[in-house]
Short mmCIF file of C-alpha atoms in Angstrom, two decimals:
data_model
loop_
_atom_site.label_atom_id
_atom_site.label_comp_id
_atom_site.label_asym_id
_atom_site.label_seq_id
_atom_site.Cartn_x
_atom_site.Cartn_y
_atom_site.Cartn_z
CA MET A 1 192.35 -34.13 -50.53
CA ASN A 2 189.22 -35.90 -51.69
CA THR A 3 186.00 -33.94 -51.50
CA PRO A 4 182.56 -35.54 -51.63
CA PRO A 5 180.60 -35.02 -54.82
CA PRO A 6 177.93 -32.33 -54.72
CA LEU A 7 174.45 -33.37 -53.77
CA PRO A 8 172.22 -33.99 -56.77
CA GLY A 9 169.57 -31.69 -55.36
CA PRO A 10 167.71 -30.79 -52.17
CA LEU A 11 167.29 -33.62 -49.69
CA PRO A 12 163.81 -35.17 -49.65
CA LEU A 13 161.55 -34.18 -46.77
CA PRO A 14 160.92 -36.88 -44.17
CA VAL A 15 157.70 -38.79 -44.69
CA PRO A 16 155.21 -39.04 -41.80
CA ASP A 17 154.74 -42.56 -40.48
CA PRO A 18 151.19 -43.62 -41.42
CA ARG A 19 150.79 -45.34 -38.05
CA VAL A 20 150.74 -41.92 -36.34
CA ARG A 21 148.01 -40.41 -38.50
CA ASP A 22 145.32 -40.99 -35.86
CA VAL A 23 147.39 -39.39 -33.06
CA VAL A 24 148.01 -35.87 -34.39
CA PRO A 25 147.04 -34.12 -37.64
CA ASP A 26 150.59 -32.94 -38.42
CA TYR A 27 154.11 -32.68 -36.98
CA ALA A 28 153.22 -29.45 -35.14
CA GLY A 29 150.67 -31.47 -33.18
CA MET A 30 153.51 -33.39 -31.55
CA ASP A 31 154.46 -30.20 -29.65
CA ALA A 32 151.19 -30.32 -27.74
CA LEU A 33 151.63 -34.04 -27.09
CA VAL A 34 154.95 -33.54 -25.28
CA ALA A 35 154.24 -30.07 -23.87
CA ASP A 36 154.02 -31.21 -20.23
CA LEU A 37 157.31 -33.11 -20.35
CA VAL A 38 159.22 -30.29 -18.67
CA LEU A 39 162.84 -30.94 -17.76
CA PRO A 40 163.64 -30.60 -14.03
CA GLY A 41 165.97 -27.63 -13.67
CA ASP A 42 168.00 -29.09 -10.80
CA ALA A 43 168.96 -32.34 -12.53
CA SER A 44 172.48 -33.28 -13.57
CA MET A 45 173.52 -32.93 -17.21
CA TYR A 46 173.33 -36.72 -17.58
CA VAL A 47 169.73 -36.83 -16.38
CA MET A 48 168.75 -33.75 -18.40
CA SER A 49 170.24 -35.27 -21.55
CA ALA A 50 168.49 -38.62 -21.09
CA LEU A 51 165.10 -37.01 -20.41
CA GLU A 52 165.38 -34.49 -23.23
CA THR A 53 166.35 -37.25 -25.66
CA SER A 54 163.32 -39.26 -24.53
CA ARG A 55 161.02 -36.30 -25.12
CA GLU A 56 162.47 -35.65 -28.59
CA LEU A 57 162.21 -39.30 -29.54
CA ILE A 58 158.48 -39.07 -28.89
CA ARG A 59 158.26 -35.89 -30.93
CA HIS A 60 160.06 -37.51 -33.86
CA SER A 61 157.98 -40.68 -33.67
CA TYR A 62 155.75 -38.71 -36.04
CA TYR A 63 158.22 -39.88 -38.68
CA ARG A 64 159.23 -43.22 -37.16
CA TYR A 65 156.65 -44.95 -34.96
CA GLU A 66 159.24 -47.11 -33.18
CA PHE A 67 160.89 -44.01 -31.66
CA ALA A 68 158.01 -43.91 -29.14
CA THR A 69 159.03 -47.21 -27.53
CA ALA A 70 162.70 -46.15 -27.69
CA ALA A 71 161.74 -43.00 -25.77
CA VAL A 72 160.39 -45.03 -22.84
CA THR A 73 163.44 -47.27 -22.58
CA HIS A 74 165.82 -44.30 -22.87
CA SER A 75 164.05 -42.43 -20.09
CA LEU A 76 164.87 -45.32 -17.75
CA PHE A 77 168.55 -44.36 -17.90
CA ALA A 78 167.70 -41.15 -16.05
CA LEU A 79 165.37 -42.91 -13.62
CA GLU A 80 167.91 -45.58 -12.67
CA HIS A 81 170.66 -42.99 -12.22
CA VAL A 82 168.56 -40.81 -9.91
CA LEU A 83 167.18 -43.76 -7.92
CA ALA A 84 170.63 -45.23 -7.30
CA GLY A 85 171.92 -41.86 -6.15
CA ARG A 86 168.98 -41.10 -3.86
CA LEU A 87 168.91 -44.55 -2.28
CA ALA A 88 172.71 -45.00 -2.26
CA VAL A 89 172.17 -48.59 -3.42
CA ASP A 90 173.51 -50.31 -6.53
CA GLU A 91 171.04 -52.93 -7.71
CA PRO A 92 168.78 -53.64 -10.72
CA LEU A 93 166.07 -51.14 -11.58
CA GLN A 94 163.21 -53.29 -10.33
CA GLY A 95 164.72 -53.40 -6.85
CA LEU A 96 165.38 -49.65 -6.89
CA ILE A 97 161.76 -48.93 -7.78
CA GLU A 98 160.55 -51.21 -5.00
CA ARG A 99 162.87 -49.56 -2.45
CA ALA A 100 161.72 -46.08 -3.48
CA ARG A 101 158.09 -47.12 -3.13
CA ASP A 102 158.65 -48.81 0.22
CA ALA A 103 160.53 -45.75 1.47
CA GLY A 104 157.68 -43.44 0.45
CA LEU A 105 159.85 -41.57 -2.04
CA VAL A 106 157.36 -42.25 -4.84
CA PRO A 107 153.65 -43.16 -4.47
CA ALA A 108 152.70 -46.79 -5.03
CA GLU A 109 150.65 -45.89 -8.11
CA LEU A 110 153.61 -44.10 -9.68
CA ALA A 111 155.95 -46.95 -8.78
CA ALA A 112 153.61 -49.38 -10.55
CA GLU A 113 153.71 -47.20 -13.67
CA LEU A 114 157.51 -47.06 -13.53
CA ASP A 115 157.64 -50.83 -13.22
CA ARG A 116 155.49 -51.17 -16.35
CA SER A 117 158.20 -49.27 -18.24
CA ARG A 118 160.87 -51.47 -16.70
CA ALA A 119 158.94 -54.61 -17.67
CA LEU A 120 158.57 -53.31 -21.24
CA ARG A 121 162.32 -52.78 -21.43
CA ASP A 122 162.92 -56.31 -20.17
CA ARG A 123 160.52 -57.78 -22.74
CA LEU A 124 162.35 -55.88 -25.47
CA THR A 125 165.63 -57.29 -24.20
CA ARG A 126 164.24 -60.83 -24.31
CA GLY A 127 162.76 -60.27 -27.76
CA THR A 128 159.19 -61.00 -26.72
CA VAL A 129 157.99 -57.63 -28.05
CA THR A 130 159.31 -55.32 -30.77
CA SER A 131 160.11 -51.62 -30.82
CA ALA A 132 156.62 -51.07 -32.24
CA ALA A 133 155.08 -52.08 -28.89
CA LEU A 134 153.89 -48.55 -28.06
CA GLY A 135 152.44 -45.62 -29.93
CA PRO A 136 153.26 -41.98 -29.11
CA ALA A 137 150.29 -41.44 -26.79
CA ALA A 138 151.06 -44.48 -24.64
CA ALA A 139 154.76 -43.58 -24.61
CA VAL A 140 153.99 -40.06 -23.39
CA ALA A 141 152.09 -41.45 -20.39
CA MET A 142 154.98 -43.73 -19.44
CA VAL A 143 157.68 -41.10 -19.96
CA ARG A 144 155.55 -38.60 -18.02
CA ALA A 145 155.71 -40.98 -15.07
CA VAL A 146 159.51 -41.01 -15.28
CA PHE A 147 159.63 -37.19 -15.40
CA ALA A 148 157.34 -37.04 -12.35
CA ALA A 149 159.40 -39.59 -10.42
CA VAL A 150 162.68 -37.84 -11.20
CA SER A 151 161.24 -34.52 -10.02
CA LEU A 152 160.10 -36.12 -6.75
CA LEU A 153 163.41 -37.87 -6.20
CA LEU A 154 165.44 -34.70 -6.76
CA ARG A 155 163.72 -32.95 -3.85
CA PRO A 156 165.87 -32.70 -0.69
CA PRO A 157 164.93 -35.58 1.63
CA THR A 158 162.99 -34.75 4.76
CA ALA A 159 164.03 -36.23 8.09
CA THR A 160 161.08 -38.61 7.94
CA GLU A 161 161.95 -39.80 4.45
CA ALA A 162 165.57 -40.32 5.43
CA ALA A 163 164.47 -42.53 8.31
CA VAL A 164 162.23 -44.57 6.01
CA VAL A 165 165.05 -44.99 3.49
CA ASP A 166 167.20 -46.38 6.30
CA LEU A 167 164.39 -48.80 7.08
CA SER A 168 164.25 -49.87 3.42
CA ARG A 169 167.86 -50.99 3.80
CA ALA A 170 166.89 -53.26 6.66
CA GLN A 171 167.42 -57.01 6.60
CA PRO A 172 165.10 -58.92 4.21
CA GLU A 173 163.29 -60.53 7.16
CA ASP A 174 162.37 -57.12 8.58
CA ARG A 175 161.24 -55.82 5.19
CA LEU A 176 159.16 -58.95 4.64
CA ALA A 177 157.38 -58.59 7.96
CA ARG A 178 156.57 -54.92 7.31
CA LEU A 179 155.44 -55.42 3.72
CA TRP A 180 153.38 -58.45 4.66
CA GLU A 181 151.60 -56.45 7.35
CA ASP A 182 150.95 -53.60 4.88
CA HIS A 183 149.54 -56.03 2.33
CA ARG A 184 147.27 -57.75 4.85
CA ARG A 185 145.75 -54.39 5.76
CA ALA A 186 145.18 -53.30 2.14
CA PRO A 187 141.70 -54.02 0.76
CA TYR A 188 141.52 -56.20 -2.33
CA PRO A 189 140.45 -54.18 -5.41
CA ASP A 190 136.74 -55.00 -5.61
CA SER A 191 136.37 -54.37 -9.34
CA PHE A 192 138.92 -57.13 -10.01
CA ARG A 193 137.09 -59.94 -8.24
CA GLY A 194 136.58 -62.76 -10.72
CA VAL A 195 138.87 -61.09 -13.26
CA ASP A 196 141.61 -63.05 -14.99
CA ILE A 197 144.49 -61.77 -17.10
CA GLU A 198 146.13 -64.14 -19.59
CA GLY A 199 144.48 -67.07 -17.86
CA VAL A 200 145.50 -66.02 -14.34
CA GLU A 201 142.59 -65.32 -11.99
CA LEU A 202 143.82 -62.44 -9.85
CA ILE A 203 142.01 -63.17 -6.61
CA LEU A 204 143.14 -66.81 -6.64
CA LEU A 205 146.73 -65.72 -7.28
CA ASP A 206 146.47 -63.27 -4.39
CA ALA A 207 145.20 -65.99 -2.07
CA ALA A 208 147.87 -68.47 -3.17
CA VAL A 209 150.71 -66.01 -2.60
CA ALA A 210 149.24 -64.91 0.73
CA GLY A 211 149.18 -68.47 2.05
CA LEU A 212 152.75 -69.15 0.94
CA VAL A 213 154.10 -65.88 2.35
CA GLN A 214 152.44 -66.61 5.67
CA GLN A 215 154.17 -70.00 5.70
CA GLU A 216 157.53 -68.27 5.19
CA VAL A 217 156.79 -65.76 7.94
CA ASP A 218 155.95 -68.72 10.22
CA GLY A 219 159.14 -70.51 9.17
CA ALA A 220 157.20 -73.36 7.59
CA LEU A 221 157.70 -72.86 3.84
CA ASP A 222 159.15 -76.08 2.39
CA ASP A 223 160.74 -76.74 -1.00
CA SER A 224 157.48 -77.65 -2.72
CA GLY A 225 155.81 -74.50 -1.40
CA ALA A 226 158.79 -72.41 -2.51
CA ALA A 227 158.52 -73.84 -6.01
CA VAL A 228 154.86 -72.84 -6.16
CA LEU A 229 155.76 -69.37 -4.86
CA TRP A 230 158.36 -68.89 -7.60
CA SER A 231 155.72 -69.90 -10.15
CA CYS A 232 153.36 -67.29 -8.67
CA ILE A 233 156.10 -64.66 -8.95
CA ALA A 234 156.47 -65.50 -12.64
CA ASP A 235 152.70 -65.00 -13.05
CA LEU A 236 152.91 -61.65 -11.25
CA ASP A 237 155.78 -60.53 -13.47
CA ARG A 238 153.62 -61.31 -16.48
CA ILE A 239 150.35 -59.72 -15.40
CA VAL A 240 151.26 -56.64 -13.34
CA PRO A 241 152.34 -54.60 -16.39
CA LEU A 242 148.98 -55.43 -18.03
CA ILE A 243 146.73 -54.19 -15.19
CA ASN A 244 144.98 -50.98 -16.22
CA SER A 245 143.95 -49.81 -12.74
CA GLU A 246 146.43 -47.80 -10.68
CA TYR A 247 145.27 -49.18 -7.33
CA CYS A 248 145.08 -52.76 -8.55
CA ALA A 249 148.50 -52.49 -10.20
CA SER A 250 150.04 -51.09 -7.00
CA TYR A 251 148.29 -53.80 -4.93
CA PHE A 252 149.76 -56.61 -7.02
CA ALA A 253 153.14 -54.88 -7.40
CA ARG A 254 153.42 -54.83 -3.61
CA LEU A 255 152.33 -58.48 -3.51
CA ARG A 256 155.09 -59.29 -6.00
CA THR A 257 157.70 -57.54 -3.84
CA THR A 258 156.47 -59.39 -0.75
CA ALA A 259 156.53 -62.72 -2.57
CA ALA A 260 160.08 -62.10 -3.81
CA LEU A 261 161.29 -61.38 -0.28
CA ALA A 262 159.61 -64.55 0.98
CA ALA A 263 161.15 -66.65 -1.79
CA ALA A 264 164.62 -65.09 -1.59
CA ARG A 265 166.04 -67.82 0.64
CA HIS A 266 164.61 -70.59 -1.55
CA ILE A 267 166.50 -70.83 -4.85
CA PRO A 268 164.24 -72.31 -7.56
CA THR A 269 165.26 -75.69 -8.93
CA ALA A 270 166.82 -75.53 -12.40
CA THR A 271 164.67 -77.02 -15.15
#
């Protein structure tokens, strides 16, 4: 039997990542950073494991900065598992988040924060950002949103919530009509008038999508209008994760869901 040679001496201590030096003074400071990430006691072992791993990845980002971004993406395993179980629907995470928001299971502001995490994961998958996209403080805020959503979703559904969930499973035409009515009643975020993000002026995008959705509701959206609508959806996918206002983010996240429902019957032309 071969035995490994003895170690030459004590293992070296891990070296703090210099990119974390402005976040906490030492490793013990990471405890305070993750202190409010409390595991929900009534979660399954799968969910508990995913959330605990996310929390510990943030803690250990003191030694490897990239662990912070990994923590956010790992927490989405728990979120997707709980959403699929609560909604009894098997579909991509973006759709699950939208259904949970529309059903009132999570507030619109929280849903927008969850979708930022989902969008980050998708950008990592496409290679448009790296694992150094987030620092520990930003990662804590995003993982905290997942912890909060999981806790809300694990509560027993009320009769009212159950009825709304059933409504969220309605035909796309019914969901479009309801979401479109909700969006028409919602006031535009005043502080974002005249604001553009990455070259997209928000109020003009809102107006463009509104006109196209109304055409679809009226049964008048043609192929050229559908192409413009798909282009607007691409703009929304790009800018919603960058909006730093909870109300504005939820406003445009709902607009994106409404636009997607309106465009669903119009497959974009391959380019």
